[in-house]
């Protein structure tokens, strides 16, 4: 990734090397302002300015301002800011890792960034503002798909041709029965799910669609709300998981609580195994090894005062063929909302709901580093991996590119 100039953060900036292969931080400087007095007064005013600056740094950090808090293995590489000031609640990254598209539920725009240049390069129009606005690049990178508007309770899609300067693929697209996130599959389809809702949907399903015409090409009965679904990189397996909360929280009654994990043969959608309570806790995230032999399951961590008593869980690595747990990592003190493997899969990176990036060593199952994002910041949208060692996350009108380095 090419870096240009200096990145300012709370008055602290790093002069970064222009070498794309190294991306080294050359040094840090602190800006304390100018001394406007002379003689005996200059020393006092300089101290005042330094104290004032320090207070600004502290206040900006507490209020969600940008600050440089690089750790031993995690550093911020770039900040991309939407020039119009609009927020970005959901985002998707092009398979090449070069482009990032984001949108929001509060406006009708889609913004496309060049990650390498850290610039906004395209603004697209959805035609409609949605409470749920989601995006996905197709697996082959040729199309960007987004929800456009609601027609009689169903969603209309908008498909842009990436290679043709993001022109519209077609003005006439079929209606989409679900208003949830869109995910690309290895066989260049798209899937989403329609879950139980206040509208009385009693048959939740995972729907599959062909790209770019977005015609329905099958579905999977979801039983309960499928909180997470993941397909292996080789396109041969699919896993989904959910929690059955029984009657807990319904008019004060209590019942059994169980977790379910299903392993499917894909794309035939043939059930290979259903596991019960092997990884107790609401599912939070999945990650696959590059050879698709194993998948990592991360559970949500909850407080001890909740009725179903789910405590801090360990991440569990499953063998997709034997369905056995072959490794545990943790326990964690928070929920991993995104998981990934690093450095020949020796390490695991977890983006958590405590606003942290955690790195875990699989050798001993212990955490070796934690990056804490500024107080007051929260994750508003979907977090995606840029590549094996980089993470993108967004808040309001900013997207940060984080990099993991020097693990060995």
mmCIF file of C-alpha atoms in Angstrom:
data_model
loop_
_atom_site.group_PDB
_atom_site.id
_atom_site.type_symbol
_atom_site.label_atom_id
_atom_site.label_comp_id
_atom_site.label_asym_id
_atom_site.label_seq_id
_atom_site.Cartn_x
_atom_site.Cartn_y
_atom_site.Cartn_z
ATOM 1 C CA UNK A 1 0.000 0.000 0.000
ATOM 2 C CA UNK A 2 1.403 3.367 -1.012
ATOM 3 C CA UNK A 3 1.473 5.982 1.698
ATOM 4 C CA UNK A 4 1.603 9.663 1.012
ATOM 5 C CA UNK A 5 2.788 12.487 3.204
ATOM 6 C CA UNK A 6 1.964 12.668 6.909
ATOM 7 C CA UNK A 7 -1.024 11.358 8.767
ATOM 8 C CA UNK A 8 -2.118 13.784 11.447
ATOM 9 C CA UNK A 9 -3.806 12.520 14.600
ATOM 10 C CA UNK A 10 -4.452 14.631 17.696
ATOM 11 C CA UNK A 11 -1.400 16.716 16.845
ATOM 12 C CA UNK A 12 0.806 13.632 16.648
ATOM 13 C CA UNK A 13 1.907 12.460 13.222
ATOM 14 C CA UNK A 14 4.311 9.992 11.724
ATOM 15 C CA UNK A 15 6.544 10.586 8.753
ATOM 16 C CA UNK A 16 6.020 7.407 6.761
ATOM 17 C CA UNK A 17 8.400 5.769 4.313
ATOM 18 C CA UNK A 18 7.300 5.924 0.671
ATOM 19 C CA UNK A 19 8.627 2.418 -0.014
ATOM 20 C CA UNK A 20 5.563 0.279 -0.764
ATOM 21 C CA UNK A 21 7.296 -2.878 0.414
ATOM 22 C CA UNK A 22 8.307 -1.545 3.800
ATOM 23 C CA UNK A 23 5.671 0.977 4.909
ATOM 24 C CA UNK A 24 7.876 1.896 7.866
ATOM 25 C CA UNK A 25 7.068 4.614 10.363
ATOM 26 C CA UNK A 26 10.108 6.897 10.278
ATOM 27 C CA UNK A 27 9.368 8.913 13.393
ATOM 28 C CA UNK A 28 6.799 10.814 15.433
ATOM 29 C CA UNK A 29 6.566 14.468 16.292
ATOM 30 C CA UNK A 30 4.329 16.397 18.677
ATOM 31 C CA UNK A 31 2.963 19.766 17.615
ATOM 32 C CA UNK A 32 2.759 22.175 20.526
ATOM 33 C CA UNK A 33 2.115 25.420 18.719
ATOM 34 C CA UNK A 34 4.122 28.640 18.554
ATOM 35 C CA UNK A 35 5.509 30.743 21.362
ATOM 36 C CA UNK A 36 4.102 34.239 20.949
ATOM 37 C CA UNK A 37 5.894 35.955 23.832
ATOM 38 C CA UNK A 38 9.470 36.773 24.721
ATOM 39 C CA UNK A 39 11.750 37.102 27.717
ATOM 40 C CA UNK A 40 10.603 35.631 31.074
ATOM 41 C CA UNK A 41 7.036 35.280 29.840
ATOM 42 C CA UNK A 42 7.892 32.917 27.008
ATOM 43 C CA UNK A 43 8.631 29.956 29.319
ATOM 44 C CA UNK A 44 5.330 30.319 31.198
ATOM 45 C CA UNK A 45 3.293 30.670 28.016
ATOM 46 C CA UNK A 46 5.032 27.694 26.487
ATOM 47 C CA UNK A 47 4.036 25.573 29.491
ATOM 48 C CA UNK A 48 0.493 26.887 29.243
ATOM 49 C CA UNK A 49 0.348 26.021 25.563
ATOM 50 C CA UNK A 50 1.716 22.542 26.260
ATOM 51 C CA UNK A 51 -0.846 21.916 29.024
ATOM 52 C CA UNK A 52 -3.585 23.275 26.783
ATOM 53 C CA UNK A 53 -2.496 21.021 23.938
ATOM 54 C CA UNK A 54 -2.341 17.986 26.232
ATOM 55 C CA UNK A 55 -5.881 18.717 27.410
ATOM 56 C CA UNK A 56 -7.052 18.904 23.809
ATOM 57 C CA UNK A 57 -5.473 15.535 23.059
ATOM 58 C CA UNK A 58 -7.190 13.930 26.056
ATOM 59 C CA UNK A 59 -10.535 15.501 25.258
ATOM 60 C CA UNK A 60 -10.357 14.561 21.592
ATOM 61 C CA UNK A 61 -9.586 10.969 22.502
ATOM 62 C CA UNK A 62 -12.495 10.779 24.923
ATOM 63 C CA UNK A 63 -14.907 12.315 22.453
ATOM 64 C CA UNK A 64 -14.043 9.991 19.591
ATOM 65 C CA UNK A 65 -11.341 12.046 17.885
ATOM 66 C CA UNK A 66 -8.514 10.381 15.994
ATOM 67 C CA UNK A 67 -5.481 9.420 18.045
ATOM 68 C CA UNK A 68 -2.378 7.400 17.338
ATOM 69 C CA UNK A 69 -2.319 4.414 19.652
ATOM 70 C CA UNK A 70 -0.223 1.982 17.621
ATOM 71 C CA UNK A 71 0.823 -1.137 19.502
ATOM 72 C CA UNK A 72 3.700 -3.551 19.049
ATOM 73 C CA UNK A 73 2.027 -5.412 16.196
ATOM 74 C CA UNK A 74 -0.919 -3.220 15.111
ATOM 75 C CA UNK A 75 -0.788 0.201 13.491
ATOM 76 C CA UNK A 76 -3.120 2.512 11.642
ATOM 77 C CA UNK A 77 -2.033 2.862 8.023
ATOM 78 C CA UNK A 78 -4.567 5.318 6.641
ATOM 79 C CA UNK A 79 -7.787 7.227 7.272
ATOM 80 C CA UNK A 80 -10.250 7.682 4.425
ATOM 81 C CA UNK A 81 -12.856 10.362 4.986
ATOM 82 C CA UNK A 82 -15.990 10.889 2.974
ATOM 83 C CA UNK A 83 -15.747 14.421 1.641
ATOM 84 C CA UNK A 84 -19.507 14.985 1.821
ATOM 85 C CA UNK A 85 -19.635 14.155 5.519
ATOM 86 C CA UNK A 86 -22.145 11.343 5.071
ATOM 87 C CA UNK A 87 -21.907 8.307 7.292
ATOM 88 C CA UNK A 88 -20.947 4.799 6.159
ATOM 89 C CA UNK A 89 -22.939 2.134 7.988
ATOM 90 C CA UNK A 90 -22.140 -0.834 5.751
ATOM 91 C CA UNK A 91 -19.215 -1.535 3.470
ATOM 92 C CA UNK A 92 -17.822 -4.150 1.111
ATOM 93 C CA UNK A 93 -14.338 -4.626 -0.295
ATOM 94 C CA UNK A 94 -13.526 -5.570 -3.884
ATOM 95 C CA UNK A 95 -11.918 -9.049 -4.221
ATOM 96 C CA UNK A 96 -8.732 -7.369 -5.449
ATOM 97 C CA UNK A 97 -8.465 -5.483 -2.145
ATOM 98 C CA UNK A 98 -8.111 -2.228 -4.101
ATOM 99 C CA UNK A 99 -11.581 -0.687 -3.754
ATOM 100 C CA UNK A 100 -14.064 -0.237 -0.919
ATOM 101 C CA UNK A 101 -17.717 0.709 -1.306
ATOM 102 C CA UNK A 102 -19.878 1.947 1.560
ATOM 103 C CA UNK A 103 -23.354 3.296 2.128
ATOM 104 C CA UNK A 104 -25.726 4.325 4.899
ATOM 105 C CA UNK A 105 -29.309 3.948 6.008
ATOM 106 C CA UNK A 106 -29.752 7.726 6.167
ATOM 107 C CA UNK A 107 -29.001 8.762 2.567
ATOM 108 C CA UNK A 108 -29.330 7.495 -0.998
ATOM 109 C CA UNK A 109 -25.612 7.490 -1.867
ATOM 110 C CA UNK A 110 -22.961 4.789 -2.294
ATOM 111 C CA UNK A 111 -19.345 5.935 -1.959
ATOM 112 C CA UNK A 112 -16.465 4.068 -3.609
ATOM 113 C CA UNK A 113 -12.917 4.565 -2.290
ATOM 114 C CA UNK A 114 -9.541 3.661 -3.765
ATOM 115 C CA UNK A 115 -7.853 1.976 -0.784
ATOM 116 C CA UNK A 116 -4.363 2.315 -2.256
ATOM 117 C CA UNK A 117 -4.710 6.055 -2.901
ATOM 118 C CA UNK A 118 -6.994 6.673 0.108
ATOM 119 C CA UNK A 119 -9.360 8.690 -2.080
ATOM 120 C CA UNK A 120 -13.079 8.864 -2.809
ATOM 121 C CA UNK A 121 -13.339 8.039 -6.516
ATOM 122 C CA UNK A 122 -17.031 7.473 -7.194
ATOM 123 C CA UNK A 123 -20.446 8.448 -5.836
ATOM 124 C CA UNK A 124 -23.401 6.293 -6.861
ATOM 125 C CA UNK A 125 -27.129 6.826 -6.306
ATOM 126 C CA UNK A 126 -29.381 4.158 -4.775
ATOM 127 C CA UNK A 127 -32.583 6.105 -5.503
ATOM 128 C CA UNK A 128 -33.954 5.409 -2.051
ATOM 129 C CA UNK A 129 -33.037 5.676 1.618
ATOM 130 C CA UNK A 130 -33.479 2.458 3.565
ATOM 131 C CA UNK A 131 -33.483 1.554 7.220
ATOM 132 C CA UNK A 132 -31.361 -1.412 6.079
ATOM 133 C CA UNK A 133 -28.859 -0.581 3.341
ATOM 134 C CA UNK A 134 -26.382 -3.302 2.413
ATOM 135 C CA UNK A 135 -23.756 -3.830 -0.285
ATOM 136 C CA UNK A 136 -21.698 -6.665 -1.760
ATOM 137 C CA UNK A 137 -19.147 -7.048 -4.551
ATOM 138 C CA UNK A 138 -19.562 -10.210 -6.603
ATOM 139 C CA UNK A 139 -16.839 -12.832 -6.151
ATOM 140 C CA UNK A 140 -15.456 -12.185 -9.645
ATOM 141 C CA UNK A 141 -15.317 -8.460 -8.865
ATOM 142 C CA UNK A 142 -17.357 -7.492 -11.916
ATOM 143 C CA UNK A 143 -20.437 -6.182 -10.120
ATOM 144 C CA UNK A 144 -21.454 -4.170 -7.074
ATOM 145 C CA UNK A 145 -24.897 -5.046 -5.714
ATOM 146 C CA UNK A 146 -26.883 -2.897 -3.317
ATOM 147 C CA UNK A 147 -30.426 -2.525 -2.044
ATOM 148 C CA UNK A 148 -32.259 0.307 -3.726
ATOM 149 C CA UNK A 149 -35.847 0.624 -2.529
ATOM 150 C CA UNK A 150 -38.796 -1.208 -0.994
ATOM 151 C CA UNK A 151 -41.754 -2.240 -3.157
ATOM 152 C CA UNK A 152 -44.750 -3.881 -1.443
ATOM 153 C CA UNK A 153 -42.629 -5.141 1.424
ATOM 154 C CA UNK A 154 -39.846 -6.498 -0.798
ATOM 155 C CA UNK A 155 -36.505 -5.000 -1.703
ATOM 156 C CA UNK A 156 -35.453 -3.846 -5.134
ATOM 157 C CA UNK A 157 -31.798 -4.260 -6.008
ATOM 158 C CA UNK A 158 -29.425 -2.049 -7.930
ATOM 159 C CA UNK A 159 -26.493 -3.669 -9.774
ATOM 160 C CA UNK A 160 -23.527 -1.634 -11.022
ATOM 161 C CA UNK A 161 -21.039 -2.812 -13.666
ATOM 162 C CA UNK A 162 -17.616 -2.177 -12.094
ATOM 163 C CA UNK A 163 -15.643 -2.521 -15.343
ATOM 164 C CA UNK A 164 -17.920 -0.062 -17.123
ATOM 165 C CA UNK A 165 -17.295 2.827 -14.738
ATOM 166 C CA UNK A 166 -19.987 1.575 -12.335
ATOM 167 C CA UNK A 167 -22.789 2.047 -14.850
ATOM 168 C CA UNK A 168 -26.126 0.391 -14.087
ATOM 169 C CA UNK A 169 -26.368 -3.223 -15.270
ATOM 170 C CA UNK A 170 -30.122 -2.970 -15.774
ATOM 171 C CA UNK A 171 -32.989 -0.711 -14.818
ATOM 172 C CA UNK A 172 -35.299 -3.684 -14.311
ATOM 173 C CA UNK A 173 -34.308 -6.021 -11.480
ATOM 174 C CA UNK A 174 -36.366 -8.687 -9.683
ATOM 175 C CA UNK A 175 -37.676 -8.002 -6.205
ATOM 176 C CA UNK A 176 -35.627 -9.278 -3.291
ATOM 177 C CA UNK A 177 -37.540 -10.846 -0.360
ATOM 178 C CA UNK A 178 -34.977 -10.082 2.323
ATOM 179 C CA UNK A 179 -33.589 -6.952 3.912
ATOM 180 C CA UNK A 180 -30.428 -8.384 5.433
ATOM 181 C CA UNK A 181 -26.748 -8.272 4.591
ATOM 182 C CA UNK A 182 -25.569 -9.576 1.238
ATOM 183 C CA UNK A 183 -22.722 -12.087 0.960
ATOM 184 C CA UNK A 184 -20.866 -13.323 -2.110
ATOM 185 C CA UNK A 185 -20.288 -17.061 -2.584
ATOM 186 C CA UNK A 186 -17.250 -18.799 -4.139
ATOM 187 C CA UNK A 187 -19.426 -19.929 -7.082
ATOM 188 C CA UNK A 188 -20.220 -16.280 -7.859
ATOM 189 C CA UNK A 189 -23.698 -16.217 -6.400
ATOM 190 C CA UNK A 190 -25.040 -14.065 -3.604
ATOM 191 C CA UNK A 191 -26.868 -15.104 -0.456
ATOM 192 C CA UNK A 192 -28.859 -13.418 2.254
ATOM 193 C CA UNK A 193 -31.460 -14.521 4.759
ATOM 194 C CA UNK A 194 -34.975 -13.602 5.734
ATOM 195 C CA UNK A 195 -35.457 -14.128 9.448
ATOM 196 C CA UNK A 196 -38.339 -14.062 11.903
ATOM 197 C CA UNK A 197 -39.668 -10.552 12.160
ATOM 198 C CA UNK A 198 -42.480 -8.423 13.492
ATOM 199 C CA UNK A 199 -44.229 -8.930 10.161
ATOM 200 C CA UNK A 200 -44.907 -12.526 11.138
ATOM 201 C CA UNK A 201 -42.482 -14.432 8.895
ATOM 202 C CA UNK A 202 -42.690 -18.010 10.205
ATOM 203 C CA UNK A 203 -40.439 -19.648 7.604
ATOM 204 C CA UNK A 204 -36.983 -18.074 7.765
ATOM 205 C CA UNK A 205 -34.813 -19.027 4.799
ATOM 206 C CA UNK A 206 -31.345 -18.449 3.419
ATOM 207 C CA UNK A 207 -31.802 -17.364 -0.207
ATOM 208 C CA UNK A 208 -29.288 -17.770 -3.033
ATOM 209 C CA UNK A 209 -29.193 -15.584 -6.152
ATOM 210 C CA UNK A 210 -27.333 -15.645 -9.446
ATOM 211 C CA UNK A 211 -25.180 -12.669 -10.412
ATOM 212 C CA UNK A 212 -25.762 -10.293 -12.159
ATOM 213 C CA UNK A 213 -29.432 -10.960 -12.975
ATOM 214 C CA UNK A 214 -30.172 -11.634 -9.253
ATOM 215 C CA UNK A 215 -32.653 -14.422 -9.950
ATOM 216 C CA UNK A 216 -33.388 -16.772 -7.071
ATOM 217 C CA UNK A 217 -31.448 -20.038 -7.405
ATOM 218 C CA UNK A 218 -32.451 -21.983 -4.327
ATOM 219 C CA UNK A 219 -32.889 -21.551 -0.613
ATOM 220 C CA UNK A 220 -32.185 -23.276 2.676
ATOM 221 C CA UNK A 221 -34.662 -23.682 5.518
ATOM 222 C CA UNK A 222 -33.121 -21.828 8.449
ATOM 223 C CA UNK A 223 -35.277 -23.284 11.279
ATOM 224 C CA UNK A 224 -34.458 -20.395 13.593
ATOM 225 C CA UNK A 225 -32.749 -17.074 13.014
ATOM 226 C CA UNK A 226 -29.439 -17.996 11.344
ATOM 227 C CA UNK A 227 -27.196 -15.473 13.045
ATOM 228 C CA UNK A 228 -24.120 -16.450 11.072
ATOM 229 C CA UNK A 229 -23.541 -18.279 7.804
ATOM 230 C CA UNK A 230 -20.157 -18.958 6.212
ATOM 231 C CA UNK A 231 -18.978 -20.807 3.089
ATOM 232 C CA UNK A 232 -15.523 -22.359 2.775
ATOM 233 C CA UNK A 233 -12.985 -20.793 0.373
ATOM 234 C CA UNK A 234 -13.059 -23.849 -1.913
ATOM 235 C CA UNK A 235 -16.848 -23.669 -2.119
ATOM 236 C CA UNK A 236 -17.411 -27.227 -0.839
ATOM 237 C CA UNK A 237 -18.793 -26.580 2.649
ATOM 238 C CA UNK A 238 -21.173 -24.219 4.387
ATOM 239 C CA UNK A 239 -21.759 -23.745 8.104
ATOM 240 C CA UNK A 240 -24.531 -21.920 9.914
ATOM 241 C CA UNK A 241 -25.263 -21.456 13.608
ATOM 242 C CA UNK A 242 -27.939 -20.029 15.868
ATOM 243 C CA UNK A 243 -29.272 -19.987 19.408
ATOM 244 C CA UNK A 244 -32.577 -21.405 20.543
ATOM 245 C CA UNK A 245 -33.559 -19.328 23.583
ATOM 246 C CA UNK A 246 -36.644 -21.355 24.394
ATOM 247 C CA UNK A 247 -39.110 -19.329 26.462
ATOM 248 C CA UNK A 248 -36.541 -17.179 28.222
ATOM 249 C CA UNK A 249 -37.635 -13.591 28.422
ATOM 250 C CA UNK A 250 -41.200 -14.353 27.318
ATOM 251 C CA UNK A 251 -43.613 -13.291 30.069
ATOM 252 C CA UNK A 252 -41.120 -14.296 32.721
ATOM 253 C CA UNK A 253 -41.062 -17.983 31.775
ATOM 254 C CA UNK A 254 -37.810 -19.890 31.494
ATOM 255 C CA UNK A 255 -36.862 -22.812 29.309
ATOM 256 C CA UNK A 256 -33.890 -24.636 27.847
ATOM 257 C CA UNK A 257 -31.304 -22.709 25.854
ATOM 258 C CA UNK A 258 -29.248 -24.499 23.234
ATOM 259 C CA UNK A 259 -26.823 -23.615 20.465
ATOM 260 C CA UNK A 260 -26.801 -25.353 17.098
ATOM 261 C CA UNK A 261 -24.081 -25.678 14.490
ATOM 262 C CA UNK A 262 -24.746 -27.248 11.090
ATOM 263 C CA UNK A 263 -22.203 -28.344 8.478
ATOM 264 C CA UNK A 264 -23.446 -28.622 4.889
ATOM 265 C CA UNK A 265 -22.124 -29.904 1.597
ATOM 266 C CA UNK A 266 -22.150 -26.953 -0.799
ATOM 267 C CA UNK A 267 -23.522 -26.083 -3.324
ATOM 268 C CA UNK A 268 -25.798 -29.139 -3.135
ATOM 269 C CA UNK A 269 -26.983 -28.007 0.346
ATOM 270 C CA UNK A 270 -26.852 -31.506 1.799
ATOM 271 C CA UNK A 271 -26.639 -31.685 5.587
ATOM 272 C CA UNK A 272 -23.491 -33.467 6.764
ATOM 273 C CA UNK A 273 -23.779 -32.896 10.500
ATOM 274 C CA UNK A 274 -25.777 -30.997 13.099
ATOM 275 C CA UNK A 275 -24.032 -30.342 16.401
ATOM 276 C CA UNK A 276 -25.742 -29.236 19.595
ATOM 277 C CA UNK A 277 -24.115 -27.188 22.359
ATOM 278 C CA UNK A 278 -20.561 -27.886 21.152
ATOM 279 C CA UNK A 279 -19.794 -24.175 21.266
ATOM 280 C CA UNK A 280 -22.305 -22.779 23.700
ATOM 281 C CA UNK A 281 -23.162 -19.141 23.208
ATOM 282 C CA UNK A 282 -24.736 -17.074 20.439
ATOM 283 C CA UNK A 283 -22.566 -17.359 17.308
ATOM 284 C CA UNK A 284 -20.500 -14.271 16.599
ATOM 285 C CA UNK A 285 -18.134 -15.051 13.736
ATOM 286 C CA UNK A 286 -16.528 -17.735 11.579
ATOM 287 C CA UNK A 287 -13.124 -17.945 9.858
ATOM 288 C CA UNK A 288 -11.785 -20.634 7.511
ATOM 289 C CA UNK A 289 -8.257 -21.878 6.961
ATOM 290 C CA UNK A 290 -7.039 -21.343 3.399
ATOM 291 C CA UNK A 291 -7.294 -25.061 2.540
ATOM 292 C CA UNK A 292 -10.899 -25.196 3.815
ATOM 293 C CA UNK A 293 -10.045 -28.086 6.164
ATOM 294 C CA UNK A 294 -10.894 -26.232 9.381
ATOM 295 C CA UNK A 295 -13.156 -23.420 10.496
ATOM 296 C CA UNK A 296 -12.893 -21.266 13.609
ATOM 297 C CA UNK A 297 -16.052 -20.562 15.607
ATOM 298 C CA UNK A 298 -16.300 -17.528 17.868
ATOM 299 C CA UNK A 299 -19.103 -17.191 20.422
ATOM 300 C CA UNK A 300 -20.618 -14.044 21.830
ATOM 301 C CA UNK A 301 -19.569 -13.224 25.381
ATOM 302 C CA UNK A 302 -22.323 -11.918 27.646
ATOM 303 C CA UNK A 303 -22.579 -10.566 31.140
ATOM 304 C CA UNK A 304 -23.081 -12.942 34.045
ATOM 305 C CA UNK A 305 -26.366 -11.366 35.086
ATOM 306 C CA UNK A 306 -28.295 -12.490 32.009
ATOM 307 C CA UNK A 307 -30.743 -15.322 32.436
ATOM 308 C CA UNK A 308 -29.117 -17.832 30.099
ATOM 309 C CA UNK A 309 -25.714 -17.605 31.810
ATOM 310 C CA UNK A 310 -23.307 -17.533 28.905
ATOM 311 C CA UNK A 311 -19.868 -16.505 30.071
ATOM 312 C CA UNK A 312 -16.661 -15.733 28.243
ATOM 313 C CA UNK A 313 -16.052 -18.481 25.719
ATOM 314 C CA UNK A 314 -12.969 -19.814 23.960
ATOM 315 C CA UNK A 315 -12.762 -19.799 20.179
ATOM 316 C CA UNK A 316 -13.006 -23.336 18.833
ATOM 317 C CA UNK A 317 -11.383 -24.796 15.713
ATOM 318 C CA UNK A 318 -13.410 -27.557 14.015
ATOM 319 C CA UNK A 319 -12.302 -30.214 11.550
ATOM 320 C CA UNK A 320 -14.862 -29.916 8.763
ATOM 321 C CA UNK A 321 -14.680 -33.642 7.920
ATOM 322 C CA UNK A 322 -14.641 -35.232 11.389
ATOM 323 C CA UNK A 323 -16.756 -32.443 12.949
ATOM 324 C CA UNK A 324 -14.499 -32.568 16.002
ATOM 325 C CA UNK A 325 -13.021 -29.670 17.986
ATOM 326 C CA UNK A 326 -9.265 -29.907 17.411
ATOM 327 C CA UNK A 327 -8.143 -26.680 19.075
ATOM 328 C CA UNK A 328 -9.320 -24.028 21.537
ATOM 329 C CA UNK A 329 -8.072 -20.440 21.739
ATOM 330 C CA UNK A 330 -8.838 -18.236 24.709
ATOM 331 C CA UNK A 331 -11.004 -17.758 26.699
ATOM 332 C CA UNK A 332 -11.903 -14.312 25.426
ATOM 333 C CA UNK A 333 -13.186 -11.416 27.503
ATOM 334 C CA UNK A 334 -15.387 -10.072 24.712
ATOM 335 C CA UNK A 335 -17.184 -11.152 21.536
ATOM 336 C CA UNK A 336 -15.290 -11.593 18.239
ATOM 337 C CA UNK A 337 -17.493 -9.926 15.639
ATOM 338 C CA UNK A 338 -14.949 -10.700 12.914
ATOM 339 C CA UNK A 339 -12.253 -13.386 12.807
ATOM 340 C CA UNK A 340 -9.328 -14.050 10.486
ATOM 341 C CA UNK A 341 -6.037 -15.922 10.240
ATOM 342 C CA UNK A 342 -2.620 -14.234 9.956
ATOM 343 C CA UNK A 343 0.958 -15.142 9.035
ATOM 344 C CA UNK A 344 0.565 -18.641 7.583
ATOM 345 C CA UNK A 345 -2.406 -19.116 9.915
ATOM 346 C CA UNK A 346 -0.255 -19.307 13.040
ATOM 347 C CA UNK A 347 -2.111 -16.325 14.510
ATOM 348 C CA UNK A 348 -5.753 -15.307 14.793
ATOM 349 C CA UNK A 349 -7.012 -11.718 14.630
ATOM 350 C CA UNK A 350 -10.327 -10.801 16.229
ATOM 351 C CA UNK A 351 -12.258 -7.557 15.892
ATOM 352 C CA UNK A 352 -14.321 -7.375 19.082
ATOM 353 C CA UNK A 353 -17.360 -5.568 20.407
ATOM 354 C CA UNK A 354 -15.156 -3.907 23.028
ATOM 355 C CA UNK A 355 -13.737 -1.757 20.216
ATOM 356 C CA UNK A 356 -10.460 -3.690 20.108
ATOM 357 C CA UNK A 357 -8.324 -5.605 17.642
ATOM 358 C CA UNK A 358 -6.884 -8.680 19.367
ATOM 359 C CA UNK A 359 -4.136 -11.011 18.128
ATOM 360 C CA UNK A 360 -3.953 -14.573 19.447
ATOM 361 C CA UNK A 361 -1.103 -17.072 19.115
ATOM 362 C CA UNK A 362 -2.421 -20.536 18.284
ATOM 363 C CA UNK A 363 0.628 -22.238 19.834
ATOM 364 C CA UNK A 364 -0.470 -21.524 23.395
ATOM 365 C CA UNK A 365 -3.942 -20.073 22.825
ATOM 366 C CA UNK A 366 -3.005 -16.748 24.421
ATOM 367 C CA UNK A 367 -3.557 -13.155 23.354
ATOM 368 C CA UNK A 368 -0.312 -11.385 22.417
ATOM 369 C CA UNK A 369 -1.563 -7.909 21.464
ATOM 370 C CA UNK A 370 -4.591 -5.639 21.741
ATOM 371 C CA UNK A 371 -5.294 -2.367 19.929
ATOM 372 C CA UNK A 372 -7.873 -0.198 21.688
ATOM 373 C CA UNK A 373 -9.846 2.201 19.550
ATOM 374 C CA UNK A 374 -10.628 5.670 20.964
ATOM 375 C CA UNK A 375 -13.310 5.946 23.619
ATOM 376 C CA UNK A 376 -16.667 6.954 22.342
ATOM 377 C CA UNK A 377 -16.163 5.208 19.029
ATOM 378 C CA UNK A 378 -18.422 2.347 18.023
ATOM 379 C CA UNK A 379 -18.590 0.065 15.027
ATOM 380 C CA UNK A 380 -21.521 1.157 12.914
ATOM 381 C CA UNK A 381 -21.064 -1.133 9.934
ATOM 382 C CA UNK A 382 -19.742 -4.416 8.668
ATOM 383 C CA UNK A 383 -16.024 -4.962 9.089
ATOM 384 C CA UNK A 384 -14.179 -6.673 6.252
ATOM 385 C CA UNK A 385 -10.632 -7.928 5.778
ATOM 386 C CA UNK A 386 -8.683 -6.000 3.133
ATOM 387 C CA UNK A 387 -6.164 -8.820 2.943
ATOM 388 C CA UNK A 388 -4.498 -11.282 5.297
ATOM 389 C CA UNK A 389 -2.758 -8.584 7.362
ATOM 390 C CA UNK A 390 -5.048 -5.576 6.994
ATOM 391 C CA UNK A 391 -8.440 -4.691 8.420
ATOM 392 C CA UNK A 392 -10.884 -1.934 7.488
ATOM 393 C CA UNK A 393 -13.488 -0.564 9.872
ATOM 394 C CA UNK A 394 -15.766 2.418 9.729
ATOM 395 C CA UNK A 395 -17.358 4.957 12.031
ATOM 396 C CA UNK A 396 -19.546 7.799 10.835
ATOM 397 C CA UNK A 397 -17.772 9.317 7.825
ATOM 398 C CA UNK A 398 -14.329 7.764 8.410
ATOM 399 C CA UNK A 399 -12.787 4.440 7.428
ATOM 400 C CA UNK A 400 -9.551 3.326 9.076
ATOM 401 C CA UNK A 401 -7.125 0.874 7.479
ATOM 402 C CA UNK A 402 -5.264 -1.087 10.159
ATOM 403 C CA UNK A 403 -2.212 -3.293 9.552
ATOM 404 C CA UNK A 404 -0.691 -6.158 11.536
ATOM 405 C CA UNK A 405 3.096 -6.455 11.254
ATOM 406 C CA UNK A 406 6.237 -8.077 12.696
ATOM 407 C CA UNK A 407 4.555 -11.084 14.262
ATOM 408 C CA UNK A 408 7.728 -13.163 14.113
#
